[in-house]
Short mmCIF file of C-alpha atoms in Angstrom, two decimals:
data_model
loop_
_atom_site.label_atom_id
_atom_site.label_comp_id
_atom_site.label_asym_id
_atom_site.label_seq_id
_atom_site.Cartn_x
_atom_site.Cartn_y
_atom_site.Cartn_z
CA MET Y 1 -24.05 -63.23 -6.46
CA HIS Y 2 -25.16 -65.63 -9.37
CA ARG Y 3 -28.14 -66.79 -8.96
CA PHE Y 4 -29.73 -70.62 -10.26
CA TYR Y 5 -32.74 -71.98 -10.78
CA VAL Y 6 -33.51 -75.46 -8.70
CA GLU Y 7 -36.51 -77.13 -10.33
CA THR Y 8 -37.22 -79.27 -7.08
CA PRO Y 9 -38.18 -76.76 -4.54
CA VAL Y 10 -35.40 -76.49 -1.84
CA ASP Y 11 -36.68 -78.03 1.58
CA SER Y 12 -33.80 -79.82 2.89
CA ASP Y 13 -29.73 -78.81 3.33
CA LYS Y 14 -28.56 -80.22 0.05
CA ALA Y 15 -29.51 -78.81 -3.57
CA TYR Y 16 -28.61 -80.11 -6.81
CA LEU Y 17 -28.21 -77.95 -10.33
CA ALA Y 18 -28.80 -80.32 -13.43
CA GLY Y 19 -29.19 -79.28 -17.14
CA SER Y 20 -28.63 -75.86 -18.56
CA GLU Y 21 -28.11 -74.32 -14.97
CA ALA Y 22 -25.49 -77.11 -13.81
CA HIS Y 23 -23.78 -76.62 -17.46
CA HIS Y 24 -23.52 -72.47 -16.88
CA LEU Y 25 -22.38 -72.82 -13.32
CA ILE Y 26 -19.85 -75.47 -14.20
CA HIS Y 27 -18.65 -74.37 -17.87
CA VAL Y 28 -19.59 -70.61 -18.16
CA LEU Y 29 -18.44 -69.73 -14.64
CA ARG Y 30 -16.09 -72.46 -14.30
CA ALA Y 31 -17.59 -73.10 -10.38
CA SER Y 32 -15.07 -74.94 -7.60
CA VAL Y 33 -15.85 -76.53 -4.73
CA GLY Y 34 -16.83 -74.15 -2.12
CA MET Y 35 -18.02 -71.57 -4.55
CA GLU Y 36 -21.20 -69.62 -2.87
CA VAL Y 37 -23.91 -68.75 -5.51
CA VAL Y 38 -27.84 -67.90 -4.80
CA LEU Y 39 -30.54 -70.67 -5.65
CA ILE Y 40 -34.32 -69.49 -6.53
CA ASP Y 41 -36.81 -72.22 -6.66
CA GLY Y 42 -39.98 -70.37 -7.07
CA SER Y 43 -40.89 -70.45 -3.72
CA GLY Y 44 -40.45 -66.55 -2.79
CA ASN Y 45 -37.47 -67.78 -1.05
CA GLU Y 46 -33.99 -67.52 -2.27
CA PHE Y 47 -30.94 -69.47 -0.55
CA ASP Y 48 -27.51 -68.89 -0.20
CA ALA Y 49 -25.73 -72.11 -1.24
CA ARG Y 50 -22.13 -73.52 -1.51
CA VAL Y 51 -20.80 -75.99 -4.40
CA LEU Y 52 -20.21 -79.45 -2.83
CA HIS Y 53 -19.47 -81.42 -5.56
CA ILE Y 54 -19.19 -81.12 -9.18
CA GLU Y 55 -19.88 -83.99 -11.64
CA ARG Y 56 -19.74 -83.68 -15.36
CA ARG Y 57 -23.54 -82.55 -15.92
CA SER Y 58 -24.68 -81.94 -12.21
CA VAL Y 59 -23.40 -79.86 -9.08
CA GLU Y 60 -24.06 -80.54 -5.50
CA LEU Y 61 -24.72 -77.73 -3.18
CA GLU Y 62 -24.96 -77.60 0.63
CA VAL Y 63 -27.82 -75.15 1.27
CA ILE Y 64 -26.35 -72.73 4.15
CA THR Y 65 -29.06 -70.08 4.86
CA ARG Y 66 -32.84 -69.37 3.42
CA HIS Y 67 -33.95 -65.75 3.12
CA ALA Y 68 -37.76 -64.92 2.56
CA ILE Y 69 -37.31 -61.65 0.29
CA ASP Y 70 -40.16 -59.92 -1.19
CA ARG Y 71 -39.82 -58.38 -4.25
CA GLU Y 72 -43.12 -58.75 -5.32
CA LEU Y 73 -45.44 -55.52 -5.57
CA SER Y 74 -47.90 -54.97 -3.12
CA PHE Y 75 -51.00 -56.12 -5.16
CA PRO Y 76 -51.67 -58.61 -7.38
CA PHE Y 77 -51.30 -57.78 -11.26
CA THR Y 78 -52.93 -59.55 -13.84
CA LEU Y 79 -52.31 -58.75 -17.28
CA GLY Y 80 -54.34 -59.60 -20.13
CA VAL Y 81 -52.69 -59.68 -23.29
CA THR Y 82 -52.63 -60.61 -27.18
CA LEU Y 83 -49.25 -61.98 -27.49
CA PRO Y 84 -47.14 -60.60 -30.03
CA LYS Y 85 -44.94 -62.01 -32.29
CA GLY Y 86 -41.28 -63.87 -31.83
CA ASP Y 87 -38.95 -61.50 -29.95
CA ARG Y 88 -41.22 -59.44 -29.12
CA GLN Y 89 -42.96 -61.92 -27.19
CA ARG Y 90 -40.02 -62.81 -25.47
CA TRP Y 91 -39.32 -59.41 -24.73
CA LEU Y 92 -42.85 -58.59 -23.68
CA VAL Y 93 -42.59 -61.66 -20.63
CA GLU Y 94 -39.30 -60.73 -19.35
CA LYS Y 95 -40.15 -57.04 -18.94
CA ALA Y 96 -43.44 -58.25 -17.09
CA VAL Y 97 -41.42 -60.14 -14.96
CA GLU Y 98 -38.98 -57.48 -14.37
CA LEU Y 99 -42.02 -55.26 -13.47
CA GLY Y 100 -43.94 -57.50 -11.07
CA VAL Y 101 -46.88 -58.63 -13.20
CA HIS Y 102 -48.26 -61.59 -10.96
CA THR Y 103 -50.28 -63.56 -13.50
CA LEU Y 104 -50.07 -63.06 -17.71
CA VAL Y 105 -53.09 -64.00 -19.56
CA PRO Y 106 -52.63 -64.85 -23.39
CA LEU Y 107 -55.86 -63.40 -24.91
CA GLN Y 108 -57.45 -64.84 -27.50
CA THR Y 109 -59.35 -61.55 -29.53
CA GLU Y 110 -60.81 -60.94 -32.79
CA HIS Y 111 -58.02 -59.38 -34.32
CA SER Y 112 -54.96 -61.65 -32.28
CA VAL Y 113 -52.14 -62.09 -34.25
CA LEU Y 114 -51.68 -65.98 -33.39
CA ALA Y 115 -52.66 -68.43 -31.23
CA PRO Y 116 -50.17 -69.48 -28.70
CA THR Y 117 -48.95 -73.09 -28.81
CA PRO Y 118 -48.26 -75.53 -25.52
CA THR Y 119 -44.86 -75.38 -27.10
CA SER Y 120 -44.36 -71.46 -27.30
CA LEU Y 121 -46.12 -71.06 -23.59
CA ALA Y 122 -43.36 -73.48 -22.29
CA ARG Y 123 -40.77 -71.29 -23.92
CA LEU Y 124 -41.96 -68.48 -22.17
CA ARG Y 125 -42.01 -69.81 -19.23
CA LYS Y 126 -38.46 -70.10 -19.52
CA VAL Y 127 -37.93 -66.74 -20.28
CA VAL Y 128 -39.70 -66.08 -16.99
CA ILE Y 129 -37.26 -68.25 -14.59
CA GLU Y 130 -34.20 -66.20 -16.54
CA SER Y 131 -35.74 -62.96 -16.14
CA SER Y 132 -36.43 -63.69 -12.50
CA LYS Y 133 -33.04 -64.78 -11.99
CA GLN Y 134 -31.86 -61.68 -13.60
CA CYS Y 135 -34.06 -59.21 -11.80
CA GLY Y 136 -33.74 -60.79 -8.26
CA ARG Y 137 -37.32 -61.91 -8.33
CA ASN Y 138 -38.46 -64.92 -5.97
CA GLN Y 139 -41.75 -65.79 -7.07
CA PHE Y 140 -42.75 -66.77 -10.57
CA MET Y 141 -44.61 -64.87 -12.94
CA HIS Y 142 -47.19 -67.46 -13.70
CA ILE Y 143 -48.28 -67.75 -17.71
CA ASP Y 144 -51.77 -68.63 -17.84
CA THR Y 145 -53.55 -70.69 -20.51
CA PRO Y 146 -55.00 -68.57 -23.04
CA GLN Y 147 -58.37 -67.61 -22.75
CA SER Y 148 -61.26 -65.98 -24.24
CA LEU Y 149 -61.65 -62.29 -23.90
CA GLU Y 150 -65.13 -63.42 -22.59
CA THR Y 151 -63.49 -65.45 -19.78
CA PHE Y 152 -60.91 -62.62 -19.05
CA GLN Y 153 -63.45 -60.17 -19.01
CA GLN Y 154 -65.36 -61.84 -16.35
CA ARG Y 155 -62.48 -63.04 -14.13
CA PRO Y 156 -62.41 -60.12 -11.59
CA THR Y 157 -64.62 -61.76 -8.80
CA GLN Y 158 -64.32 -59.27 -5.80
CA GLU Y 159 -63.41 -55.54 -5.87
CA SER Y 160 -60.76 -54.93 -8.00
CA LEU Y 161 -59.43 -52.05 -10.57
CA GLN Y 162 -60.19 -53.49 -14.22
CA ILE Y 163 -58.32 -51.44 -16.63
CA VAL Y 164 -58.84 -51.79 -20.46
CA ALA Y 165 -55.82 -50.09 -22.56
CA HIS Y 166 -57.42 -47.78 -25.54
CA PRO Y 167 -55.53 -46.69 -28.25
CA THR Y 168 -57.76 -43.50 -28.70
CA SER Y 169 -59.93 -42.36 -25.86
CA GLY Y 170 -59.81 -42.65 -21.84
CA ILE Y 171 -58.86 -41.46 -18.73
CA PRO Y 172 -55.40 -40.60 -18.64
CA VAL Y 173 -53.06 -43.03 -16.71
CA SER Y 174 -52.18 -40.31 -14.26
CA SER Y 175 -55.79 -40.58 -13.34
CA ILE Y 176 -55.86 -44.37 -12.13
CA GLY Y 177 -54.17 -43.42 -8.66
CA ASP Y 178 -56.97 -41.10 -7.91
CA LEU Y 179 -59.66 -43.42 -9.20
CA ARG Y 180 -58.09 -46.26 -7.30
CA SER Y 181 -57.37 -44.59 -3.94
CA SER Y 182 -61.46 -42.96 -4.68
CA THR Y 183 -62.73 -46.27 -4.78
CA LEU Y 184 -60.28 -48.95 -3.69
CA VAL Y 185 -58.33 -50.03 -0.40
CA ASP Y 186 -54.49 -50.53 -1.50
CA GLY Y 187 -53.59 -54.13 -2.21
CA LEU Y 188 -56.66 -55.13 -4.05
CA PRO Y 189 -56.23 -56.66 -7.53
CA VAL Y 190 -55.52 -54.83 -10.43
CA PHE Y 191 -56.15 -56.18 -13.73
CA ALA Y 192 -55.08 -54.63 -17.11
CA ALA Y 193 -56.13 -55.97 -20.93
CA VAL Y 194 -54.03 -54.92 -23.94
CA GLY Y 195 -55.65 -55.77 -27.41
CA PRO Y 196 -53.49 -56.08 -30.60
CA GLU Y 197 -52.33 -53.34 -32.66
CA GLY Y 198 -55.85 -52.94 -34.40
CA GLY Y 199 -57.26 -52.76 -31.09
CA PHE Y 200 -60.13 -54.43 -29.50
CA SER Y 201 -63.02 -54.46 -32.06
CA ASP Y 202 -66.24 -52.21 -31.22
CA GLN Y 203 -67.72 -55.17 -29.78
CA GLU Y 204 -65.05 -56.39 -27.57
CA PHE Y 205 -64.62 -53.02 -26.44
CA GLU Y 206 -68.41 -52.45 -25.71
CA ASP Y 207 -68.30 -55.89 -23.74
CA PHE Y 208 -65.42 -54.38 -21.59
CA GLN Y 209 -67.16 -51.56 -20.67
CA ARG Y 210 -70.02 -53.37 -19.78
CA ALA Y 211 -68.34 -55.50 -17.34
CA SER Y 212 -67.07 -52.22 -15.65
CA TRP Y 213 -63.71 -52.54 -17.14
CA GLN Y 214 -62.03 -48.53 -17.13
CA ALA Y 215 -60.54 -47.58 -20.54
CA VAL Y 216 -57.36 -45.73 -20.39
CA SER Y 217 -55.60 -43.49 -23.25
CA MET Y 218 -52.43 -44.81 -24.58
CA GLY Y 219 -51.44 -41.72 -26.26
CA ARG Y 220 -51.51 -40.16 -29.62
CA ARG Y 221 -49.25 -42.14 -31.43
CA ILE Y 222 -49.84 -46.16 -31.99
CA LEU Y 223 -48.29 -48.27 -29.46
CA ARG Y 224 -47.06 -51.89 -30.41
CA ILE Y 225 -48.53 -54.29 -28.36
CA GLU Y 226 -45.80 -54.86 -26.09
CA THR Y 227 -44.87 -51.12 -25.77
CA ALA Y 228 -48.60 -50.61 -24.76
CA ALA Y 229 -48.51 -53.74 -22.19
CA ILE Y 230 -45.04 -52.86 -20.66
CA SER Y 231 -46.00 -49.02 -20.47
CA LEU Y 232 -49.40 -49.70 -19.22
CA VAL Y 233 -47.74 -52.09 -16.41
CA ALA Y 234 -44.93 -49.35 -15.55
CA ALA Y 235 -47.43 -46.62 -15.34
CA LEU Y 236 -49.76 -48.66 -12.54
CA THR Y 237 -46.98 -50.57 -10.50
CA LEU Y 238 -44.55 -47.41 -10.33
CA ARG Y 239 -46.02 -46.02 -7.34
CA MET E 13 -52.26 -46.64 -45.07
CA HIS E 14 -48.49 -47.45 -45.82
CA ARG E 15 -45.88 -44.87 -44.92
CA PHE E 16 -42.93 -44.17 -46.49
CA TYR E 17 -39.66 -41.69 -45.60
CA VAL E 18 -38.72 -39.31 -48.01
CA GLU E 19 -35.09 -37.70 -47.29
CA THR E 20 -35.77 -34.79 -48.99
CA PRO E 21 -38.33 -32.11 -47.17
CA VAL E 22 -41.34 -32.36 -49.53
CA ASP E 23 -41.87 -28.77 -50.59
CA SER E 24 -43.24 -29.30 -54.31
CA ASP E 25 -45.91 -31.50 -55.59
CA LYS E 26 -43.47 -34.24 -56.66
CA ALA E 27 -41.50 -36.55 -54.42
CA TYR E 28 -39.32 -39.40 -55.11
CA LEU E 29 -38.50 -42.60 -53.35
CA ALA E 30 -35.04 -44.21 -53.44
CA GLY E 31 -33.19 -46.75 -52.22
CA SER E 32 -34.80 -49.46 -49.18
CA GLU E 33 -37.97 -47.32 -49.23
CA ALA E 34 -38.69 -47.24 -52.91
CA HIS E 35 -37.33 -51.38 -52.87
CA HIS E 36 -40.26 -51.73 -50.32
CA LEU E 37 -42.68 -50.03 -52.32
CA ILE E 38 -42.11 -52.02 -55.41
CA HIS E 39 -41.07 -55.12 -54.55
CA VAL E 40 -42.67 -56.30 -51.32
CA LEU E 41 -46.32 -54.16 -51.94
CA ARG E 42 -46.19 -54.44 -55.58
CA ALA E 43 -46.84 -51.16 -56.20
CA SER E 44 -48.64 -49.93 -59.48
CA VAL E 45 -49.23 -46.62 -61.23
CA GLY E 46 -51.71 -44.66 -58.98
CA MET E 47 -51.31 -46.51 -55.57
CA GLU E 48 -51.79 -44.29 -52.69
CA VAL E 49 -49.68 -43.95 -50.21
CA VAL E 50 -48.14 -41.89 -46.97
CA LEU E 51 -45.18 -39.93 -47.07
CA ILE E 52 -42.99 -38.48 -44.08
CA ASP E 53 -40.19 -36.30 -43.87
CA GLY E 54 -39.62 -35.60 -40.25
CA SER E 55 -41.11 -32.14 -40.77
CA GLY E 56 -43.97 -32.94 -38.97
CA ASN E 57 -46.17 -33.00 -41.88
CA GLU E 58 -47.43 -36.00 -43.39
CA PHE E 59 -48.35 -36.27 -47.21
CA ASP E 60 -51.16 -38.45 -49.07
CA ALA E 61 -49.42 -39.04 -52.39
CA ARG E 62 -49.96 -40.84 -55.52
CA VAL E 63 -47.39 -43.26 -57.38
CA LEU E 64 -47.01 -41.71 -60.89
CA HIS E 65 -44.37 -43.61 -62.39
CA ILE E 66 -42.27 -46.47 -60.98
CA GLU E 67 -38.14 -47.35 -62.26
CA ARG E 68 -36.31 -50.34 -61.49
CA ARG E 69 -34.98 -48.52 -58.04
CA SER E 70 -36.87 -45.52 -57.80
CA VAL E 71 -40.48 -44.12 -57.33
CA GLU E 72 -41.94 -40.61 -58.60
CA LEU E 73 -45.28 -39.85 -56.52
CA GLU E 74 -47.41 -36.76 -56.97
CA VAL E 75 -47.99 -34.92 -53.61
CA ILE E 76 -51.76 -34.34 -53.12
CA THR E 77 -52.73 -32.90 -49.75
CA ARG E 78 -50.43 -32.20 -46.70
CA HIS E 79 -51.58 -32.92 -43.26
CA ALA E 80 -49.71 -30.95 -40.32
CA ILE E 81 -50.74 -33.67 -38.07
CA ASP E 82 -49.28 -33.25 -34.14
CA ARG E 83 -48.91 -36.75 -32.39
CA GLU E 84 -46.25 -35.21 -29.95
CA LEU E 85 -46.14 -35.13 -26.55
CA SER E 86 -47.44 -31.73 -25.03
CA PHE E 87 -44.09 -31.14 -23.47
CA PRO E 88 -40.39 -32.01 -24.73
CA PHE E 89 -39.25 -35.06 -23.12
CA THR E 90 -35.71 -35.34 -23.12
CA LEU E 91 -33.95 -38.86 -22.42
CA GLY E 92 -30.62 -39.56 -21.27
CA VAL E 93 -29.47 -42.82 -20.85
CA THR E 94 -26.37 -45.13 -20.71
CA LEU E 95 -27.25 -47.19 -24.13
CA PRO E 96 -27.59 -50.90 -23.11
CA LYS E 97 -25.90 -53.60 -26.04
CA GLY E 98 -27.20 -54.95 -29.27
CA ASP E 99 -31.14 -55.26 -29.74
CA ARG E 100 -31.55 -54.01 -26.18
CA GLN E 101 -30.15 -50.55 -27.65
CA ARG E 102 -32.34 -51.14 -30.91
CA TRP E 103 -35.70 -51.53 -29.12
CA LEU E 104 -34.91 -49.34 -26.66
CA VAL E 105 -34.66 -46.41 -29.25
CA GLU E 106 -38.01 -48.21 -30.81
CA LYS E 107 -39.91 -47.75 -28.02
CA ALA E 108 -38.92 -44.35 -27.08
CA VAL E 109 -39.94 -43.03 -30.66
CA GLU E 110 -43.57 -44.71 -29.80
CA LEU E 111 -43.78 -43.32 -26.67
CA GLY E 112 -42.85 -39.33 -28.09
CA VAL E 113 -39.64 -38.76 -26.60
CA HIS E 114 -38.19 -35.52 -28.04
CA THR E 115 -34.43 -36.02 -27.57
CA LEU E 116 -32.27 -39.54 -26.56
CA VAL E 117 -28.75 -38.73 -25.09
CA PRO E 118 -26.45 -41.56 -24.79
CA LEU E 119 -24.83 -40.77 -21.11
CA GLN E 120 -21.02 -41.62 -20.75
CA THR E 121 -20.95 -42.69 -16.92
CA GLU E 122 -18.67 -44.53 -14.69
CA HIS E 123 -20.28 -47.78 -15.29
CA SER E 124 -21.55 -47.23 -18.86
CA VAL E 125 -21.31 -50.84 -20.97
CA LEU E 126 -20.51 -49.16 -24.22
CA ALA E 127 -19.64 -45.92 -25.74
CA PRO E 128 -21.72 -45.43 -28.98
CA THR E 129 -19.68 -45.37 -32.67
CA PRO E 130 -20.56 -43.07 -35.03
CA THR E 131 -22.00 -46.11 -37.14
CA SER E 132 -24.18 -47.48 -33.95
CA LEU E 133 -25.54 -44.04 -34.04
CA ALA E 134 -26.40 -43.87 -37.73
CA ARG E 135 -27.72 -47.26 -37.36
CA LEU E 136 -30.11 -46.05 -34.55
CA ARG E 137 -31.18 -43.18 -36.42
CA LYS E 138 -32.21 -45.68 -39.10
CA VAL E 139 -34.72 -47.38 -36.20
CA VAL E 140 -36.11 -43.82 -34.99
CA ILE E 141 -37.27 -43.68 -38.88
CA GLU E 142 -38.41 -47.14 -39.18
CA SER E 143 -40.41 -46.45 -35.91
CA SER E 144 -41.92 -43.28 -36.80
CA LYS E 145 -43.43 -44.85 -40.11
CA GLN E 146 -44.88 -47.55 -38.10
CA CYS E 147 -46.36 -45.64 -34.92
CA GLY E 148 -47.86 -42.67 -36.85
CA ARG E 149 -45.03 -40.25 -35.67
CA ASN E 150 -44.44 -37.07 -37.89
CA GLN E 151 -41.69 -35.90 -36.09
CA PHE E 152 -38.48 -37.86 -35.99
CA MET E 153 -37.03 -38.35 -31.95
CA HIS E 154 -33.51 -36.53 -32.33
CA ILE E 155 -30.70 -38.88 -30.98
CA ASP E 156 -27.87 -36.62 -30.10
CA THR E 157 -24.06 -37.29 -29.94
CA PRO E 158 -22.73 -39.15 -26.42
CA GLN E 159 -22.10 -36.86 -23.42
CA SER E 160 -20.58 -36.98 -19.92
CA LEU E 161 -22.73 -36.83 -17.17
CA GLU E 162 -21.55 -33.82 -16.19
CA THR E 163 -22.55 -32.03 -19.51
CA PHE E 164 -26.03 -33.53 -19.23
CA GLN E 165 -26.95 -32.71 -15.98
CA GLN E 166 -26.04 -29.27 -16.46
CA ARG E 167 -28.18 -29.51 -19.68
CA PRO E 168 -31.49 -28.12 -18.31
CA THR E 169 -31.18 -24.01 -18.43
CA GLN E 170 -34.85 -23.16 -18.07
CA GLU E 171 -37.63 -23.99 -15.65
CA SER E 172 -38.28 -27.78 -15.99
CA LEU E 173 -38.58 -31.05 -14.34
CA GLN E 174 -35.33 -33.06 -13.72
CA ILE E 175 -35.58 -36.73 -12.66
CA VAL E 176 -33.01 -39.34 -12.26
CA ALA E 177 -34.24 -42.92 -11.90
CA HIS E 178 -32.78 -44.52 -8.81
CA PRO E 179 -33.02 -48.24 -7.99
CA THR E 180 -33.53 -48.36 -4.55
CA SER E 181 -34.46 -45.17 -3.29
CA GLY E 182 -36.70 -41.58 -4.22
CA ILE E 183 -40.39 -40.49 -4.79
CA PRO E 184 -42.96 -43.11 -6.73
CA VAL E 185 -43.30 -41.94 -9.68
CA SER E 186 -46.70 -41.80 -8.84
CA SER E 187 -45.94 -38.53 -7.14
CA ILE E 188 -44.29 -36.98 -10.10
CA GLY E 189 -47.47 -35.37 -11.02
CA ASP E 190 -48.05 -33.53 -7.66
CA LEU E 191 -44.40 -32.33 -7.90
CA ARG E 192 -45.00 -31.15 -11.42
CA SER E 193 -48.43 -29.38 -10.92
CA SER E 194 -46.84 -27.88 -7.57
CA THR E 195 -44.00 -26.23 -8.99
CA LEU E 196 -44.39 -26.27 -12.84
CA VAL E 197 -46.68 -24.99 -15.86
CA ASP E 198 -47.38 -27.85 -17.99
CA GLY E 199 -45.69 -28.03 -21.08
CA LEU E 200 -42.09 -27.05 -19.70
CA PRO E 201 -39.51 -29.39 -20.43
CA VAL E 202 -39.06 -33.18 -18.46
CA PHE E 203 -35.43 -34.28 -18.25
CA ALA E 204 -35.19 -37.99 -17.08
CA ALA E 205 -31.68 -39.97 -16.40
CA VAL E 206 -31.31 -43.67 -16.30
CA GLY E 207 -28.39 -45.10 -15.61
CA PRO E 208 -26.43 -48.58 -16.55
CA GLU E 209 -27.49 -51.36 -14.67
CA GLY E 210 -25.06 -51.14 -11.91
CA GLY E 211 -26.58 -47.84 -11.10
CA PHE E 212 -24.94 -44.92 -11.08
CA SER E 213 -21.88 -44.38 -8.59
CA ASP E 214 -22.63 -42.73 -5.53
CA GLN E 215 -20.66 -40.10 -6.85
CA GLU E 216 -22.68 -39.45 -9.96
CA PHE E 217 -25.66 -39.90 -8.06
CA GLU E 218 -24.37 -36.98 -5.66
CA ASP E 219 -23.66 -34.94 -8.45
CA PHE E 220 -27.35 -35.12 -10.09
CA GLN E 221 -28.64 -34.31 -6.56
CA ARG E 222 -26.59 -31.09 -5.97
CA ALA E 223 -27.98 -29.92 -9.76
CA SER E 224 -31.26 -30.35 -8.40
CA TRP E 225 -32.20 -33.75 -10.17
CA GLN E 226 -35.16 -35.51 -8.57
CA ALA E 227 -34.68 -39.01 -7.65
CA VAL E 228 -37.59 -41.60 -8.29
CA SER E 229 -37.96 -44.96 -7.27
CA MET E 230 -38.15 -48.21 -9.65
CA GLY E 231 -39.44 -50.19 -7.76
CA ARG E 232 -38.24 -53.50 -6.14
CA ARG E 233 -36.33 -55.48 -8.62
CA ILE E 234 -33.24 -54.87 -10.90
CA LEU E 235 -34.67 -53.46 -13.89
CA ARG E 236 -32.47 -53.96 -16.87
CA ILE E 237 -31.52 -50.35 -18.28
CA GLU E 238 -34.10 -50.39 -21.38
CA THR E 239 -37.02 -51.52 -19.08
CA ALA E 240 -36.15 -48.83 -16.49
CA ALA E 241 -35.63 -46.29 -19.43
CA ILE E 242 -38.89 -46.99 -21.18
CA SER E 243 -41.04 -47.72 -18.01
CA LEU E 244 -40.04 -44.01 -16.14
CA VAL E 245 -40.96 -42.34 -19.75
CA ALA E 246 -44.32 -44.27 -19.92
CA ALA E 247 -44.97 -43.47 -16.42
CA LEU E 248 -44.12 -39.60 -17.16
CA THR E 249 -46.02 -39.38 -20.37
CA LEU E 250 -49.50 -41.38 -20.16
CA ARG E 251 -51.13 -38.83 -18.45
#
């Protein structure tokens, strides 16, 4: 069933699509009155709805049923990452959504490739919506404002698992489970940090260790930022 | 240090770059005589080399030292996957190289999106070389000819771990380690199979189970082909 994003939270028996969502429904899918679709509003619910009325640039729908369907991870996952460039950035966000990341924090580091602009962040938030429609997620991944590494390192305030990817040393990802079960209750927050391709600077890495982040090894090859980030997320969440 | 691919195996103290590799060295990096680079030929070695002579479309180099640097996984990993379309296909191959996959087998399944052509396979083999240059890998991932699912399912002939990704059921990936250590010696081959977005058909999935493949769960969301494949590879190899 096709999924559409409604900007205004659905809280009555009517909903409206406008802009590109309406365009897609009207012109790509050639909707007719009575057609059934699924609406999401990022609230965690999805809604069965039926097309009531089609205008040139908007669609009115009747909301039939609300489903509170939880496709989230069983623990909140925050990924801090230096954003790569262009397509790779878009791709990283798409995959993070698919894998259930709760919050993505763009990190400003010594070797960062670029500082995200408000425009690029807005573009990435659109990717979040597109990807959520596609993968069946009903809560949107939050993309935070860019943060200094210092701020991010101090972000975990309660008991949590804090993992920093290190290209060449650290425990294998497979040991994280042991670490987790020996020290933590399941459901507690997980924070992961992935640096730029040159890695975090020595000073930055020391700061992580001083702030009690656990280094994990990323294998023998040089992973691109988005590969390291998605690999780490996958290894920590497919459990 | 910049890495260049030499098509002819390096077995003397001279090596030659031509085509796009020569172009890159001459025109992008503006090479001059004496400049040092690293050569790879896919043999598992890398070679320090020095520019001897620059022609318009080719470069002669002196091979200084051979290094047998192993950046492979500690076990052979074969990934069977229904190739997604366009950029996603390229991306999947790039990431599989970075993560150390030994052999990628394009699978022909009931719900396959497309059959790879000799041209598209040739293009993907170029991606393997580019990605190997970038990630420091000295042995090239092998891209096999497309195979029927039946052939692939019967491919493991010796003791091995055989994993099939299943969107909605199966053991968590985190249990694979236990499975592995309880039944297998480390270093034995791992085979993984990832189906199209609609999943393997019921019949195909049954065939996997009959051929003793273990189903693993891929979480609550619908993962795109390339996300499922790379996530599974990451979860099985970052150990």
